[in-house]
Amino acid sequence: MEHWWARPVQLVLLLFGFANAGVPLAQIGPGTYYVLAALLLGKPIGILLFSGGARLMGARLPTGLQIRDLLVVGIAAAIGFTVSLFFATAAFAGGSALAETKMGALLSFVAAPIAFFLSRGLRVRASAR
């Protein structure tokens, strides 16, 4: 039964994010692109770099986990509604800069299809465990 509810709940959460951001959808500008670039590039790069650093210090990836899996996880982690919206609200008092950065956070949902298609292209498979 819970699997049936997964898609409707995801749609409601997406609409919830748009409604609570309080941003007109037409408010796109430089701030939008900065936030999108920070999320879509920064998260995967950060996850890969810190995982690589940990491996240099002797840590190992769990059995069955590969670098390509980490890349997909990094891109999926780029979906940044909550924290990005919080920081945008804390950083900007209002006006176009706030609206643009909120829009960038909301548009970070594009990371989901990117991660999906990348995982298909890299042939990332679920663990048998």
Coordinates of N, CA, C and O in Angstrom, one line a residue:
M1 N 0.8 -1.2 0.0 CA 0.0 0.0 0.0 C 0.9 1.3 0.0 O 0.5 2.2 -0.7
E2 N 2.0 1.2 0.8 CA 2.8 2.4 0.8 C 3.4 2.8 -0.5 O 3.7 4.0 -0.8
H3 N 3.7 1.8 -1.3 CA 4.3 2.1 -2.6 C 3.3 2.8 -3.5 O 3.7 3.6 -4.4
W4 N 2.0 2.5 -3.4 CA 1.0 3.2 -4.2 C 1.0 4.7 -3.9 O 0.8 5.5 -4.7
W5 N 1.3 5.1 -2.6 CA 1.2 6.5 -2.2 C 2.5 7.3 -2.6 O 2.5 8.5 -2.4
A6 N 3.5 6.6 -3.0 CA 4.8 7.3 -3.2 C 4.7 8.4 -4.2 O 5.1 9.6 -4.0
R7 N 4.1 8.2 -5.4 CA 4.0 9.2 -6.4 C 3.1 10.4 -6.0 O 3.4 11.5 -6.2
P8 N 1.9 10.1 -5.5 CA 1.0 11.2 -5.1 C 1.7 12.1 -4.0 O 1.6 13.3 -4.1
V9 N 2.4 11.5 -3.1 CA 3.0 12.2 -2.0 C 4.2 13.1 -2.6 O 4.3 14.2 -2.2
Q10 N 4.9 12.5 -3.6 CA 6.0 13.3 -4.2 C 5.4 14.5 -4.9 O 6.0 15.6 -4.9
L11 N 4.3 14.4 -5.6 CA 3.7 15.5 -6.3 C 3.2 16.5 -5.3 O 3.4 17.7 -5.5
V12 N 2.6 16.1 -4.2 CA 2.1 17.1 -3.2 C 3.3 17.8 -2.6 O 3.2 19.0 -2.4
L13 N 4.4 17.1 -2.4 CA 5.6 17.8 -1.8 C 6.1 18.8 -2.8 O 6.6 19.9 -2.3
L14 N 6.1 18.5 -4.0 CA 6.6 19.5 -5.0 C 5.7 20.7 -5.0 O 6.2 21.9 -5.0
L15 N 4.4 20.5 -5.0 CA 3.5 21.6 -5.0 C 3.6 22.4 -3.7 O 3.5 23.6 -3.6
F16 N 3.9 21.7 -2.6 CA 4.1 22.3 -1.3 C 5.3 23.3 -1.3 O 5.2 24.4 -0.8
G17 N 6.3 22.8 -1.9 CA 7.5 23.6 -2.1 C 7.3 24.9 -2.9 O 7.7 26.0 -2.5
F18 N 6.6 24.8 -4.0 CA 6.3 25.9 -4.8 C 5.4 26.9 -4.0 O 5.6 28.1 -4.0
A19 N 4.4 26.4 -3.3 CA 3.4 27.2 -2.6 C 4.1 28.0 -1.5 O 3.9 29.1 -1.2
N20 N 5.0 27.3 -0.7 CA 5.6 27.9 0.4 C 6.8 28.8 0.1 O 7.2 29.6 0.9
A21 N 7.3 28.7 -1.1 CA 8.3 29.6 -1.5 C 7.8 31.0 -1.7 O 8.5 32.0 -1.5
G22 N 6.6 31.1 -2.1 CA 6.0 32.5 -2.3 C 6.7 33.3 -3.4 O 6.9 34.5 -3.3
V23 N 7.0 32.6 -4.5 CA 7.8 33.3 -5.6 C 7.0 33.2 -6.9 O 6.5 32.1 -7.2
P24 N 6.8 34.3 -7.6 CA 6.2 34.2 -8.9 C 7.1 33.4 -9.8 O 8.4 33.5 -9.8
L25 N 6.6 32.5 -10.6 CA 7.4 31.6 -11.4 C 8.2 32.3 -12.5 O 9.1 31.8 -13.0
A26 N 7.8 33.6 -12.8 CA 8.5 34.3 -13.8 C 9.7 35.0 -13.2 O 10.5 35.7 -14.0
Q27 N 10.0 34.9 -11.9 CA 11.1 35.6 -11.3 C 12.4 34.8 -11.5 O 12.9 34.2 -10.6
I28 N 13.0 34.9 -12.7 CA 14.3 34.2 -13.0 C 15.3 35.3 -13.3 O 15.0 36.2 -14.1
G29 N 16.5 35.1 -12.8 CA 17.5 36.1 -13.1 C 18.9 35.5 -12.7 O 19.0 34.3 -12.5
P30 N 19.9 36.3 -12.5 CA 21.2 35.8 -12.2 C 21.3 34.9 -10.9 O 22.0 33.9 -10.9
G31 N 20.5 35.4 -9.9 CA 20.5 34.6 -8.6 C 20.0 33.2 -8.8 O 20.5 32.2 -8.2
T32 N 19.1 33.0 -9.7 CA 18.5 31.7 -10.1 C 19.6 30.8 -10.6 O 19.8 29.6 -10.2
Y33 N 20.4 31.3 -11.5 CA 21.5 30.5 -12.1 C 22.6 30.2 -11.2 O 23.2 29.2 -11.2
Y34 N 22.9 31.2 -10.3 CA 24.0 30.9 -9.3 C 23.6 29.8 -8.3 O 24.4 28.9 -8.0
V35 N 22.4 29.8 -7.9 CA 21.9 28.8 -6.9 C 21.8 27.5 -7.7 O 22.3 26.4 -7.1
L36 N 21.3 27.4 -8.9 CA 21.3 26.2 -9.6 C 22.7 25.6 -9.9 O 22.9 24.4 -9.7
A37 N 23.6 26.5 -10.3 CA 25.0 26.0 -10.5 C 25.6 25.5 -9.2 O 26.3 24.4 -9.2
A38 N 25.4 26.2 -8.1 CA 25.9 25.8 -6.8 C 25.4 24.4 -6.4 O 26.2 23.6 -6.0
L39 N 24.1 24.2 -6.6 CA 23.5 22.9 -6.2 C 23.9 21.8 -7.2 O 24.3 20.7 -6.8
L40 N 23.7 22.1 -8.5 CA 23.9 21.0 -9.5 C 25.4 20.6 -9.7 O 25.7 19.5 -10.1
L41 N 26.3 21.6 -9.4 CA 27.7 21.3 -9.6 C 28.4 21.0 -8.2 O 29.2 20.1 -8.0
G42 N 28.0 21.9 -7.2 CA 28.7 21.8 -5.9 C 28.4 20.6 -5.2 O 29.3 20.0 -4.6
K43 N 27.2 20.1 -5.1 CA 26.9 18.9 -4.4 C 27.6 17.7 -4.9 O 28.3 17.0 -4.1
P44 N 27.5 17.4 -6.2 CA 28.3 16.2 -6.7 C 29.8 16.3 -6.5 O 30.5 15.4 -6.1
I45 N 30.3 17.5 -6.8 CA 31.8 17.7 -6.7 C 32.2 17.5 -5.2 O 33.1 16.8 -4.9
G46 N 31.4 18.1 -4.3 CA 31.7 18.0 -2.9 C 31.7 16.5 -2.4 O 32.5 16.0 -1.7
I47 N 30.6 15.8 -2.8 CA 30.5 14.4 -2.4 C 31.6 13.6 -2.9 O 32.2 12.7 -2.2
L48 N 32.0 13.8 -4.2 CA 33.1 13.0 -4.8 C 34.4 13.4 -4.2 O 35.2 12.5 -3.9
L49 N 34.7 14.7 -4.0 CA 35.9 15.1 -3.4 C 36.1 14.6 -2.0 O 37.2 14.1 -1.6
F50 N 35.1 14.7 -1.1 CA 35.2 14.2 0.2 C 35.3 12.7 0.3 O 36.0 12.2 1.2
S51 N 34.6 12.0 -0.6 CA 34.7 10.6 -0.6 C 36.1 10.2 -1.0 O 36.7 9.2 -0.5
G52 N 36.6 10.9 -2.0 CA 38.0 10.6 -2.5 C 39.0 10.9 -1.4 O 40.0 10.1 -1.2
G53 N 38.8 12.0 -0.6 CA 39.7 12.3 0.5 C 39.7 11.2 1.5 O 40.7 10.9 2.1
A54 N 38.5 10.7 1.8 CA 38.3 9.7 2.8 C 39.1 8.4 2.3 O 39.7 7.7 3.1
R55 N 39.0 8.1 1.1 CA 39.6 7.0 0.5 C 41.2 7.1 0.6 O 41.9 6.1 0.8
L56 N 41.6 8.4 0.4 CA 43.1 8.6 0.5 C 43.6 8.4 1.9 O 44.7 8.0 2.2
M57 N 42.7 8.6 2.9 CA 43.1 8.4 4.3 C 42.8 7.0 4.8 O 42.9 6.7 6.0
G58 N 42.4 6.1 3.9 CA 42.3 4.7 4.2 C 40.9 4.1 4.3 O 40.7 2.9 4.5
A59 N 39.9 5.0 4.1 CA 38.5 4.5 4.1 C 38.2 3.8 2.8 O 38.9 4.0 1.8
R60 N 37.3 2.9 2.9 CA 36.9 2.2 1.6 C 35.4 2.4 1.4 O 34.6 2.6 2.4
L61 N 35.0 2.3 0.2 CA 33.6 2.3 -0.2 C 33.0 1.0 0.3 O 33.6 0.0 0.2
P62 N 31.7 1.1 0.7 CA 31.0 -0.2 1.0 C 31.0 -1.1 -0.2 O 31.1 -0.7 -1.4
T63 N 31.0 -2.4 0.1 CA 30.9 -3.4 -1.0 C 29.8 -3.1 -1.9 O 28.7 -2.9 -1.5
G64 N 30.1 -3.1 -3.2 CA 29.1 -2.9 -4.2 C 28.9 -1.5 -4.6 O 28.3 -1.2 -5.6
L65 N 29.4 -0.5 -3.9 CA 29.3 0.9 -4.2 C 30.5 1.3 -5.0 O 31.7 1.0 -4.6
Q66 N 30.3 2.0 -6.1 CA 31.3 2.5 -7.0 C 31.3 4.0 -7.1 O 30.3 4.6 -6.7
I67 N 32.3 4.6 -7.7 CA 32.4 6.0 -7.9 C 31.2 6.5 -8.7 O 30.6 7.5 -8.4
R68 N 30.8 5.8 -9.7 CA 29.6 6.2 -10.5 C 28.3 6.3 -9.7 O 27.5 7.1 -9.9
D69 N 28.2 5.4 -8.7 CA 27.1 5.5 -7.8 C 27.1 6.8 -7.0 O 26.1 7.4 -6.8
L70 N 28.3 7.1 -6.5 CA 28.5 8.4 -5.8 C 28.1 9.6 -6.6 O 27.6 10.6 -6.1
L71 N 28.4 9.5 -7.9 CA 28.1 10.6 -8.8 C 26.6 10.8 -8.9 O 26.1 11.9 -8.8
V72 N 25.9 9.7 -9.0 CA 24.4 9.8 -9.1 C 23.9 10.3 -7.8 O 22.9 11.1 -7.7
V73 N 24.4 9.8 -6.6 CA 23.9 10.2 -5.3 C 24.2 11.7 -5.2 O 23.4 12.5 -4.7
G74 N 25.4 12.2 -5.6 CA 25.7 13.6 -5.6 C 24.7 14.5 -6.3 O 24.3 15.6 -5.9
I75 N 24.3 14.0 -7.5 CA 23.3 14.8 -8.3 C 22.0 14.7 -7.7 O 21.3 15.8 -7.6
A76 N 21.6 13.6 -7.1 CA 20.3 13.5 -6.5 C 20.3 14.4 -5.2 O 19.2 15.0 -4.9
A77 N 21.4 14.5 -4.6 CA 21.5 15.4 -3.4 C 21.4 16.8 -3.7 O 21.2 17.7 -2.8
A78 N 21.5 17.2 -5.0 CA 21.4 18.6 -5.4 C 20.0 19.1 -5.4 O 19.8 20.3 -5.5
I79 N 19.0 18.2 -5.1 CA 17.6 18.7 -4.9 C 17.6 19.4 -3.6 O 17.7 18.8 -2.6
G80 N 17.5 20.7 -3.6 CA 17.8 21.5 -2.4 C 16.7 22.4 -2.0 O 16.9 23.6 -1.9
F81 N 15.5 21.9 -1.8 CA 14.4 22.8 -1.4 C 14.6 23.5 0.0 O 14.8 24.7 0.1
T82 N 14.7 22.7 1.0 CA 14.5 23.2 2.4 C 15.7 24.1 2.8 O 15.5 25.2 3.2
V83 N 16.9 23.6 2.7 CA 18.0 24.3 3.2 C 18.3 25.5 2.3 O 18.6 26.7 2.8
S84 N 18.2 25.4 1.0 CA 18.4 26.5 0.1 C 17.4 27.6 0.3 O 17.7 28.8 0.2
L85 N 16.1 27.2 0.5 CA 15.1 28.2 0.7 C 15.4 28.9 2.0 O 15.2 30.2 2.1
F86 N 15.8 28.2 3.1 CA 16.1 28.8 4.4 C 17.2 29.8 4.2 O 17.1 30.9 4.7
F87 N 18.3 29.4 3.6 CA 19.4 30.3 3.5 C 19.1 31.5 2.6 O 19.6 32.6 2.9
A88 N 18.3 31.3 1.6 CA 18.0 32.5 0.7 C 17.2 33.5 1.5 O 17.4 34.7 1.4
T89 N 16.2 33.0 2.3 CA 15.4 33.9 3.1 C 16.3 34.6 4.2 O 16.1 35.8 4.5
A90 N 17.3 33.9 4.8 CA 18.1 34.5 5.8 C 19.1 35.5 5.2 O 19.5 36.4 5.8
A91 N 19.5 35.2 3.9 CA 20.6 36.1 3.3 C 20.0 37.4 2.7 O 20.7 38.4 2.7
F92 N 18.8 37.3 2.2 CA 18.2 38.5 1.5 C 17.0 39.0 2.2 O 16.1 38.2 2.5
A93 N 16.9 40.3 2.4 CA 15.7 40.9 3.1 C 14.5 40.8 2.2 O 13.4 40.7 2.7
G94 N 14.6 40.8 0.9 CA 13.4 40.8 0.1 C 13.8 41.3 -1.3 O 15.0 41.6 -1.6
G95 N 12.8 41.5 -2.1 CA 13.1 42.0 -3.5 C 13.5 40.9 -4.5 O 13.3 39.7 -4.3
S96 N 14.1 41.4 -5.6 CA 14.3 40.5 -6.7 C 15.4 39.5 -6.4 O 15.4 38.3 -6.8
A97 N 16.4 39.8 -5.6 CA 17.5 38.9 -5.2 C 16.9 37.7 -4.5 O 17.3 36.5 -4.8
L98 N 16.0 38.0 -3.5 CA 15.4 36.9 -2.8 C 14.6 36.0 -3.7 O 14.7 34.8 -3.6
A99 N 13.8 36.6 -4.5 CA 12.9 35.9 -5.4 C 13.7 35.0 -6.4 O 13.4 33.9 -6.6
E100 N 14.8 35.6 -6.9 CA 15.6 34.8 -7.9 C 16.3 33.6 -7.2 O 16.3 32.5 -7.8
T101 N 16.8 33.8 -6.0 CA 17.5 32.7 -5.4 C 16.5 31.6 -4.9 O 16.8 30.4 -5.0
K102 N 15.3 32.0 -4.5 CA 14.3 31.1 -4.2 C 13.9 30.3 -5.4 O 13.7 29.0 -5.3
M103 N 13.8 30.9 -6.5 CA 13.5 30.3 -7.8 C 14.6 29.2 -8.1 O 14.3 28.1 -8.6
G104 N 15.8 29.6 -7.9 CA 16.9 28.7 -8.2 C 16.8 27.4 -7.3 O 17.0 26.3 -7.8
A105 N 16.5 27.6 -6.0 CA 16.3 26.5 -5.2 C 15.1 25.6 -5.6 O 15.2 24.4 -5.6
L106 N 14.0 26.2 -6.0 CA 12.9 25.5 -6.5 C 13.2 24.7 -7.8 O 12.7 23.6 -8.0
L107 N 13.9 25.3 -8.7 CA 14.2 24.7 -9.9 C 15.3 23.6 -9.8 O 15.6 22.9 -10.8
S108 N 15.8 23.4 -8.6 CA 16.8 22.3 -8.4 C 16.2 21.0 -8.6 O 16.9 20.0 -8.6
F109 N 14.9 20.9 -8.7 CA 14.2 19.6 -8.9 C 14.7 19.0 -10.2 O 14.5 17.8 -10.4
V110 N 15.3 19.8 -11.1 CA 15.8 19.2 -12.4 C 16.9 18.2 -12.1 O 17.2 17.4 -13.0
A111 N 17.4 18.2 -10.9 CA 18.4 17.2 -10.6 C 17.9 15.8 -10.6 O 18.6 14.8 -10.9
A112 N 16.6 15.6 -10.3 CA 16.0 14.3 -10.2 C 16.0 13.6 -11.6 O 16.5 12.5 -11.7
P113 N 15.5 14.2 -12.7 CA 15.6 13.5 -14.0 C 17.0 13.4 -14.4 O 17.4 12.4 -15.1
I114 N 17.9 14.3 -14.1 CA 19.3 14.2 -14.5 C 19.9 13.0 -13.8 O 20.6 12.1 -14.5
A115 N 19.7 12.8 -12.5 CA 20.2 11.6 -11.8 C 19.6 10.3 -12.3 O 20.3 9.3 -12.5
F116 N 18.3 10.4 -12.7 CA 17.7 9.2 -13.2 C 18.3 8.7 -14.5 O 18.7 7.6 -14.7
F117 N 18.4 9.7 -15.5 CA 18.9 9.3 -16.8 C 20.4 9.0 -16.7 O 20.9 8.1 -17.4
L118 N 21.2 9.7 -15.8 CA 22.6 9.4 -15.6 C 22.7 8.0 -15.0 O 23.6 7.2 -15.5
S119 N 21.9 7.6 -14.1 CA 22.0 6.3 -13.5 C 21.7 5.2 -14.6 O 22.3 4.1 -14.6
R120 N 20.8 5.5 -15.5 CA 20.5 4.5 -16.5 C 21.7 4.5 -17.5 O 22.1 3.4 -17.9
G121 N 22.2 5.6 -17.8 CA 23.4 5.6 -18.8 C 24.6 5.0 -18.2 O 25.4 4.3 -18.9
L122 N 24.8 5.1 -16.9 CA 26.0 4.5 -16.2 C 25.7 3.1 -15.8 O 26.6 2.5 -15.2
R123 N 24.5 2.7 -16.0 CA 24.1 1.3 -15.6 C 24.2 1.1 -14.1 O 24.7 0.0 -13.7
V124 N 23.8 2.1 -13.3 CA 23.8 1.9 -11.9 C 22.7 1.0 -11.5 O 21.5 1.2 -11.9
R125 N 22.9 0.0 -10.7 CA 21.9 -1.0 -10.3 C 21.8 -1.0 -8.8 O 22.8 -0.8 -8.1
A126 N 20.6 -1.3 -8.3 CA 20.4 -1.4 -6.9 C 21.2 -2.7 -6.3 O 21.4 -3.7 -7.0
S127 N 21.7 -2.5 -5.1 CA 22.4 -3.6 -4.5 C 21.5 -4.8 -4.3 O 20.3 -4.7 -4.0
A128 N 22.0 -6.0 -4.3 CA 21.3 -7.2 -4.1 C 20.9 -7.5 -2.6 O 20.2 -8.3 -2.3
R129 N 21.5 -6.6 -1.7 CA 21.3 -6.8 -0.3 C 19.9 -6.5 0.1 O 19.2 -5.7 -0.1

